Coordinates of N, CA and C in Angstrom, one line a residue:
I124 N 160.8 157.9 84.0 CA 162.1 158.5 84.1 C 162.5 158.4 85.6
I125 N 161.6 158.8 86.5 CA 161.9 158.7 88.0 C 162.3 157.3 88.4
E126 N 161.6 156.3 87.9 CA 162.0 154.9 88.2 C 163.4 154.6 87.8
E127 N 163.7 155.1 86.6 CA 165.1 154.8 86.0 C 166.1 155.5 86.9
I128 N 165.8 156.7 87.4 CA 166.8 157.4 88.3 C 166.9 156.7 89.6
R129 N 165.8 156.2 90.1 CA 165.9 155.4 91.4 C 166.8 154.2 91.2
V130 N 166.7 153.5 90.1 CA 167.5 152.3 89.8 C 169.0 152.7 89.7
I131 N 169.3 153.8 89.1 CA 170.6 154.3 88.9 C 171.3 154.6 90.2
I132 N 170.5 155.3 91.1 CA 171.1 155.8 92.4 C 171.0 154.8 93.5
N133 N 170.4 153.6 93.2 CA 170.2 152.6 94.3 C 171.6 152.0 94.6
A134 N 172.2 152.5 95.7 CA 173.6 152.1 96.0 C 173.7 150.6 96.4
K135 N 172.7 150.0 96.8 CA 172.8 148.6 97.3 C 172.9 147.6 96.1
G136 N 172.6 148.0 94.9 CA 172.6 147.1 93.8 C 171.5 146.2 93.7
E137 N 170.4 146.5 94.5 CA 169.2 145.6 94.5 C 168.6 145.4 93.2
E138 N 168.7 146.4 92.3 CA 168.1 146.3 91.0 C 168.6 145.1 90.2
N139 N 169.8 144.6 90.6 CA 170.4 143.5 89.9 C 169.9 142.1 90.5
M140 N 169.3 142.2 91.7 CA 168.9 140.9 92.3 C 167.7 140.3 91.6
K141 N 167.8 139.1 91.4 CA 166.6 138.3 90.9 C 166.0 137.5 92.0
I142 N 164.7 137.5 92.1 CA 164.0 136.7 93.1 C 163.0 135.8 92.3
T143 N 163.2 134.6 92.5 CA 162.3 133.6 91.8 C 161.6 132.8 92.9
V144 N 160.3 132.6 92.7 CA 159.5 131.7 93.5 C 159.1 130.5 92.7
I145 N 159.5 129.4 93.1 CA 159.1 128.1 92.5 C 158.1 127.5 93.4
A146 N 156.9 127.3 92.9 CA 155.8 126.8 93.7 C 155.1 125.6 93.1
V147 N 154.7 124.6 93.9 CA 154.0 123.5 93.4 C 152.5 123.8 93.3
G148 N 151.9 123.5 92.1 CA 150.5 123.7 91.9 C 150.2 125.0 91.3
K149 N 149.0 125.1 90.7 CA 148.5 126.3 90.1 C 147.6 127.0 91.0
I150 N 147.5 128.3 90.8 CA 146.6 129.2 91.6 C 145.3 129.2 90.8
K151 N 144.2 128.8 91.4 CA 142.9 128.8 90.8 C 142.0 130.0 91.2
E152 N 142.2 130.5 92.3 CA 141.4 131.6 92.8 C 141.8 132.9 92.3
K153 N 140.9 133.7 91.7 CA 141.2 135.0 91.1 C 141.8 136.0 92.1
Y154 N 141.3 135.9 93.3 CA 141.8 136.9 94.3 C 143.2 136.6 94.7
F155 N 143.7 135.3 94.7 CA 145.1 135.0 95.0 C 145.9 135.5 93.8
N156 N 145.5 135.3 92.6 CA 146.2 135.7 91.4 C 146.3 137.2 91.4
A157 N 145.3 137.9 91.7 CA 145.3 139.4 91.8 C 146.4 139.9 92.8
A158 N 146.4 139.3 93.9 CA 147.3 139.7 95.0 C 148.8 139.4 94.5
I159 N 149.0 138.2 93.9 CA 150.3 137.8 93.5 C 150.8 138.8 92.4
E160 N 149.9 139.1 91.4 CA 150.3 140.1 90.4 C 150.6 141.4 91.0
E161 N 149.9 141.9 92.0 CA 150.1 143.2 92.6 C 151.5 143.2 93.2
Y162 N 151.9 142.2 94.0 CA 153.2 142.1 94.6 C 154.3 142.0 93.6
V163 N 154.1 141.2 92.6 CA 155.1 141.1 91.5 C 155.4 142.5 90.9
K164 N 154.3 143.2 90.7 CA 154.4 144.5 90.1 C 155.2 145.5 91.0
R165 N 154.8 145.4 92.3 CA 155.5 146.3 93.3 C 157.0 145.9 93.4
L166 N 157.3 144.6 93.4 CA 158.7 144.1 93.6 C 159.5 144.6 92.4
G167 N 158.9 144.8 91.2 CA 159.7 145.2 90.0 C 160.5 146.4 90.2
R168 N 160.1 147.2 91.2 CA 160.9 148.5 91.5 C 162.2 148.1 92.2
Y169 N 162.3 147.0 92.9 CA 163.5 146.6 93.7 C 164.3 145.5 93.1
C170 N 163.7 144.6 92.4 CA 164.4 143.4 91.9 C 163.7 142.9 90.6
R171 N 164.2 141.8 90.1 CA 163.6 141.1 89.0 C 162.8 139.9 89.5
P172 N 161.5 140.1 89.7 CA 160.8 138.9 90.3 C 160.3 138.0 89.2
E173 N 160.2 136.7 89.5 CA 159.7 135.7 88.6 C 159.0 134.6 89.4
I174 N 157.9 134.1 88.9 CA 157.1 133.0 89.5 C 157.1 131.9 88.6
M175 N 157.5 130.7 89.1 CA 157.5 129.5 88.3 C 156.6 128.5 89.0
E176 N 155.8 127.8 88.3 CA 154.9 126.7 88.9 C 155.3 125.4 88.3
V177 N 155.3 124.4 89.2 CA 155.4 123.0 88.8 C 154.2 122.2 89.1
A178 N 153.9 121.2 88.3 CA 152.6 120.5 88.5 C 152.6 119.8 89.9
D179 N 151.4 119.7 90.5 CA 151.3 119.0 91.7 C 150.7 117.6 91.4
E180 N 150.8 116.7 92.4 CA 150.3 115.4 92.3 C 149.0 115.3 93.2
K181 N 148.1 114.6 92.7 CA 146.9 114.4 93.5 C 147.2 113.4 94.7
T182 N 146.7 113.8 95.8 CA 146.9 112.9 97.0 C 145.6 112.3 97.4
P183 N 145.5 111.0 97.2 CA 144.2 110.3 97.5 C 143.9 110.4 99.1
D184 N 142.7 110.4 99.4 CA 142.3 110.4 100.8 C 142.8 109.1 101.5
G185 N 143.4 109.2 102.7 CA 143.9 108.1 103.4 C 145.2 107.6 102.8
A186 N 145.9 108.4 102.1 CA 147.2 108.0 101.6 C 148.2 107.7 102.7
G187 N 148.9 106.7 102.6 CA 149.9 106.3 103.7 C 151.1 107.1 103.6
E188 N 152.0 107.0 104.6 CA 153.3 107.7 104.6 C 154.1 107.4 103.4
S189 N 154.1 106.2 102.9 CA 155.0 105.8 101.8 C 154.5 106.5 100.5
L190 N 153.2 106.5 100.3 CA 152.6 107.1 99.1 C 152.8 108.7 99.2
E191 N 152.7 109.2 100.4 CA 152.9 110.7 100.5 C 154.4 111.0 100.2
L192 N 155.3 110.2 100.6 CA 156.7 110.5 100.3 C 157.0 110.4 98.8
Q193 N 156.3 109.4 98.2 CA 156.4 109.2 96.7 C 155.9 110.4 96.0
I194 N 154.8 111.0 96.5 CA 154.2 112.2 95.9 C 155.1 113.4 96.0
K195 N 155.7 113.6 97.3 CA 156.6 114.7 97.5 C 157.8 114.5 96.6
R196 N 158.3 113.3 96.4 CA 159.5 113.1 95.6 C 159.2 113.5 94.1
K197 N 158.0 113.1 93.6 CA 157.7 113.5 92.2 C 157.6 115.0 92.1
E198 N 157.0 115.7 93.0 CA 156.9 117.1 93.0 C 158.4 117.7 93.1
G199 N 159.1 117.1 94.0 CA 160.5 117.5 94.3 C 161.4 117.4 93.0
E200 N 161.2 116.4 92.2 CA 162.0 116.2 91.0 C 161.7 117.4 90.1
R201 N 160.4 117.8 90.0 CA 160.1 118.9 89.1 C 160.7 120.2 89.6
I202 N 160.7 120.4 90.9 CA 161.3 121.6 91.5 C 162.8 121.6 91.2
L203 N 163.5 120.5 91.4 CA 164.9 120.5 91.2 C 165.3 120.7 89.8
Q204 N 164.5 120.3 88.9 CA 164.7 120.5 87.4 C 164.7 122.0 87.1
K205 N 163.9 122.7 87.8 CA 163.8 124.2 87.5 C 164.8 125.0 88.2
L206 N 165.6 124.5 89.1 CA 166.5 125.3 89.9 C 167.7 125.7 89.0
P207 N 168.0 127.0 89.0 CA 169.2 127.5 88.3 C 170.4 127.0 89.1
E208 N 171.5 126.7 88.5 CA 172.7 126.2 89.2 C 173.3 127.2 90.2
N209 N 173.3 128.5 89.8 CA 174.0 129.5 90.6 C 173.2 130.2 91.6
A210 N 171.9 129.8 91.7 CA 171.0 130.5 92.6 C 171.2 130.0 94.1
F211 N 170.9 130.9 95.0 CA 170.8 130.6 96.4 C 169.4 130.2 96.7
V212 N 169.2 129.0 97.3 CA 167.9 128.4 97.4 C 167.4 128.5 98.9
V213 N 166.2 129.1 99.0 CA 165.6 129.2 100.3 C 164.3 128.4 100.3
A214 N 164.3 127.3 101.1 CA 163.1 126.4 101.1 C 162.2 126.9 102.3
L215 N 160.9 127.0 102.0 CA 160.0 127.3 103.0 C 159.6 126.0 103.7
D216 N 160.0 125.9 105.0 CA 159.9 124.7 105.7 C 159.5 124.9 107.1
I217 N 158.5 124.2 107.6 CA 157.9 124.4 108.9 C 159.0 124.3 110.0
D218 N 160.0 123.5 109.7 CA 161.1 123.3 110.7 C 162.3 124.2 110.4
G219 N 162.2 125.1 109.5 CA 163.3 126.1 109.2 C 163.4 127.1 110.3
K220 N 164.2 128.1 110.0 CA 164.5 129.2 110.9 C 163.4 130.2 110.8
A221 N 162.8 130.6 112.0 CA 161.7 131.6 112.0 C 162.4 133.0 112.2
L222 N 162.0 133.9 111.4 CA 162.5 135.3 111.4 C 161.3 136.2 111.5
D223 N 161.5 137.4 112.1 CA 160.5 138.4 112.0 C 160.8 139.2 110.7
S224 N 160.0 140.2 110.4 CA 160.1 140.9 109.1 C 161.5 141.7 109.0
E225 N 161.9 142.3 110.1 CA 163.1 143.0 110.2 C 164.3 142.1 110.0
E226 N 164.2 140.9 110.6 CA 165.3 139.9 110.5 C 165.4 139.4 109.1
L227 N 164.3 139.1 108.5 CA 164.3 138.7 107.1 C 164.9 139.8 106.2
A228 N 164.6 141.0 106.4 CA 165.2 142.1 105.6 C 166.7 142.1 105.8
A229 N 167.1 142.0 107.0 CA 168.6 142.0 107.3 C 169.2 140.8 106.7
Q230 N 168.6 139.6 106.7 CA 169.2 138.4 106.1 C 169.3 138.6 104.6
M231 N 168.3 139.1 104.0 CA 168.3 139.3 102.5 C 169.4 140.3 102.2
E232 N 169.6 141.3 103.0 CA 170.7 142.3 102.8 C 172.0 141.6 102.9
R233 N 172.2 140.8 103.9 CA 173.5 140.0 104.1 C 173.7 139.2 102.8
W234 N 172.7 138.5 102.3 CA 172.9 137.7 101.1 C 173.3 138.5 100.0
N235 N 172.7 139.7 99.8 CA 173.0 140.6 98.7 C 174.5 141.1 98.8
V236 N 174.8 141.5 100.1 CA 176.2 142.1 100.3 C 177.2 141.0 100.1
N237 N 176.9 139.7 100.3 CA 177.8 138.6 100.1 C 177.8 138.1 98.7
G238 N 177.2 138.9 97.8 CA 177.3 138.6 96.4 C 176.3 137.7 95.8
I239 N 175.3 137.4 96.6 CA 174.2 136.5 96.1 C 173.2 137.4 95.3
S240 N 173.1 137.1 94.0 CA 172.3 138.0 93.1 C 171.0 137.3 92.7
H241 N 170.9 136.0 93.0 CA 169.7 135.3 92.6 C 169.2 134.4 93.7
L242 N 168.1 134.9 94.3 CA 167.4 134.1 95.4 C 166.3 133.3 94.8
V243 N 166.2 132.0 95.2 CA 165.1 131.2 94.7 C 164.4 130.7 96.0
F244 N 163.1 131.0 96.1 CA 162.3 130.6 97.2 C 161.4 129.4 96.8
L245 N 161.4 128.4 97.6 CA 160.6 127.2 97.2 C 159.4 127.0 98.1
I246 N 158.3 126.8 97.5 CA 157.0 126.5 98.2 C 156.5 125.1 97.8
G247 N 156.4 124.2 98.7 CA 156.0 122.8 98.4 C 154.5 122.8 98.2
G248 N 154.0 121.6 97.8 CA 152.6 121.3 97.7 C 151.9 121.1 99.0
S249 N 150.8 120.5 99.0 CA 150.0 120.3 100.2 C 150.7 119.4 101.2
L250 N 151.7 118.6 100.8 CA 152.4 117.7 101.7 C 153.8 118.2 102.1
G251 N 154.2 119.4 101.5 CA 155.5 120.0 101.8 C 156.5 119.6 100.8
L252 N 157.8 119.8 101.2 CA 158.9 119.5 100.2 C 159.5 118.2 100.5
A253 N 160.0 117.6 99.4 CA 160.7 116.3 99.5 C 162.0 116.5 100.3
P254 N 162.5 115.4 100.9 CA 163.8 115.5 101.6 C 164.9 115.9 100.7
E255 N 164.9 115.5 99.5 CA 166.0 115.8 98.5 C 166.0 117.3 98.2
V256 N 164.8 117.9 98.2 CA 164.7 119.4 98.0 C 165.2 120.1 99.2
L257 N 164.8 119.7 100.4 CA 165.3 120.3 101.6 C 166.8 120.2 101.7
A258 N 167.4 119.1 101.3 CA 168.8 118.9 101.3 C 169.5 119.8 100.4
R259 N 168.9 120.1 99.3 CA 169.5 121.0 98.3 C 169.5 122.5 98.7
A260 N 168.5 122.8 99.6 CA 168.3 124.2 100.0 C 169.6 124.8 100.8
D261 N 169.9 126.0 100.5 CA 171.0 126.7 101.2 C 170.5 127.3 102.5
Y262 N 169.2 127.5 102.6 CA 168.6 128.1 103.8 C 167.2 127.5 103.9
R263 N 166.8 127.2 105.2 CA 165.4 126.8 105.4 C 164.7 127.8 106.3
L264 N 163.6 128.4 105.7 CA 162.9 129.5 106.4 C 161.5 129.0 106.8
S265 N 161.1 129.3 108.0 CA 159.8 129.0 108.5 C 159.0 130.3 108.7
F266 N 157.8 130.3 108.2 CA 156.9 131.4 108.5 C 156.1 131.2 109.7
S267 N 155.9 130.0 110.1 CA 155.1 129.7 111.3 C 155.2 128.2 111.5
R268 N 154.8 127.8 112.7 CA 154.6 126.3 113.0 C 153.3 125.9 112.4
M269 N 152.4 126.8 112.0 CA 151.1 126.5 111.5 C 151.3 126.1 110.0
T270 N 150.3 125.4 109.5 CA 150.3 125.0 108.1 C 149.4 126.0 107.3
F271 N 149.8 126.5 106.2 CA 149.1 127.4 105.4 C 148.8 126.7 104.0
P272 N 147.7 127.1 103.4 CA 147.5 126.6 102.0 C 148.6 127.1 101.1
H273 N 149.1 126.3 100.2 CA 150.3 126.7 99.4 C 149.9 127.9 98.5
Q274 N 148.7 128.1 98.1 CA 148.3 129.2 97.3 C 148.4 130.5 98.1
L275 N 147.9 130.5 99.4 CA 148.0 131.6 100.2 C 149.5 131.9 100.6
M276 N 150.3 130.9 100.7 CA 151.7 131.1 101.1 C 152.4 131.9 100.0
R277 N 152.1 131.8 98.8 CA 152.7 132.6 97.7 C 152.5 134.1 98.0
V278 N 151.3 134.4 98.4 CA 150.9 135.8 98.7 C 151.7 136.3 99.9
I279 N 151.7 135.5 100.9 CA 152.4 135.9 102.2 C 153.9 136.0 101.9
L280 N 154.5 135.1 101.2 CA 155.9 135.2 100.8 C 156.2 136.5 100.0
L281 N 155.5 136.7 99.0 CA 155.7 137.9 98.2 C 155.6 139.2 99.0
E282 N 154.6 139.2 99.8 CA 154.4 140.4 100.7 C 155.6 140.6 101.6
Q283 N 156.1 139.5 102.2 CA 157.2 139.7 103.1 C 158.5 140.1 102.3
I284 N 158.7 139.6 101.1 CA 159.8 140.0 100.3 C 159.7 141.5 100.0
Y285 N 158.5 141.9 99.6 CA 158.3 143.3 99.4 C 158.5 144.2 100.6
R286 N 158.0 143.7 101.7 CA 158.2 144.4 103.0 C 159.7 144.5 103.3
S287 N 160.5 143.4 103.0 CA 161.9 143.4 103.3 C 162.6 144.5 102.5
F288 N 162.3 144.7 101.2 CA 162.9 145.7 100.4 C 162.5 147.1 101.0
R289 N 161.3 147.3 101.4 CA 160.9 148.6 102.0 C 161.7 148.9 103.2
I290 N 161.8 147.9 104.1 CA 162.6 148.0 105.3 C 164.0 148.4 105.0
R291 N 164.6 147.6 104.1 CA 166.0 147.9 103.7 C 166.3 149.2 103.1
N292 N 165.3 149.8 102.5 CA 165.4 151.1 101.9 C 164.9 152.2 102.8
H293 N 164.6 151.9 104.0 CA 164.1 152.8 105.0 C 162.8 153.6 104.5
E294 N 161.9 152.8 103.8 CA 160.7 153.4 103.3 C 159.6 153.0 104.2
P295 N 158.6 153.9 104.3 CA 157.4 153.5 105.2 C 156.6 152.4 104.7
Y296 N 156.1 151.6 105.7 CA 155.2 150.5 105.3 C 154.4 150.2 106.5
H297 N 153.2 149.7 106.3 CA 152.2 149.4 107.4 C 152.8 148.4 108.3
K298 N 152.5 148.6 109.6 CA 153.0 147.6 110.6 C 151.8 146.8 111.1

């Protein structure tokens, strides 16, 4: 009942926001799955979270630039097929805009205030996202100039989305 009351009195309308993460590849490690499940559960208080996976392509050792682009494009086609038409698409891209946690929270609030009710975050495979996917994105977000395993990136992204909601609601969270 308390959760229902929180949803009713939430003036920002966040309970209506849907957050989808579309990611290339499956999570094989139990500890990553456990962390993802925990953040999805926590996010349920603030939004309607959803995780979608698309198949990854095997990249042979010593693959050339042409083959790597072909692989990214195959994965990219799968991502683009999953994109809802009316969603605002945020691609995780090493060359995107770098934000700190407070700036991400403020950006998410601006999107919400501007009527965006469905955010879709895209995480590419080991080679990144295809140019066609980056071109479709409404916003390109960089978490770092460093490269992270795409499985770990899901956990990091979900944690930062959760942190954003905590910041926006003036709720305490570890720094």
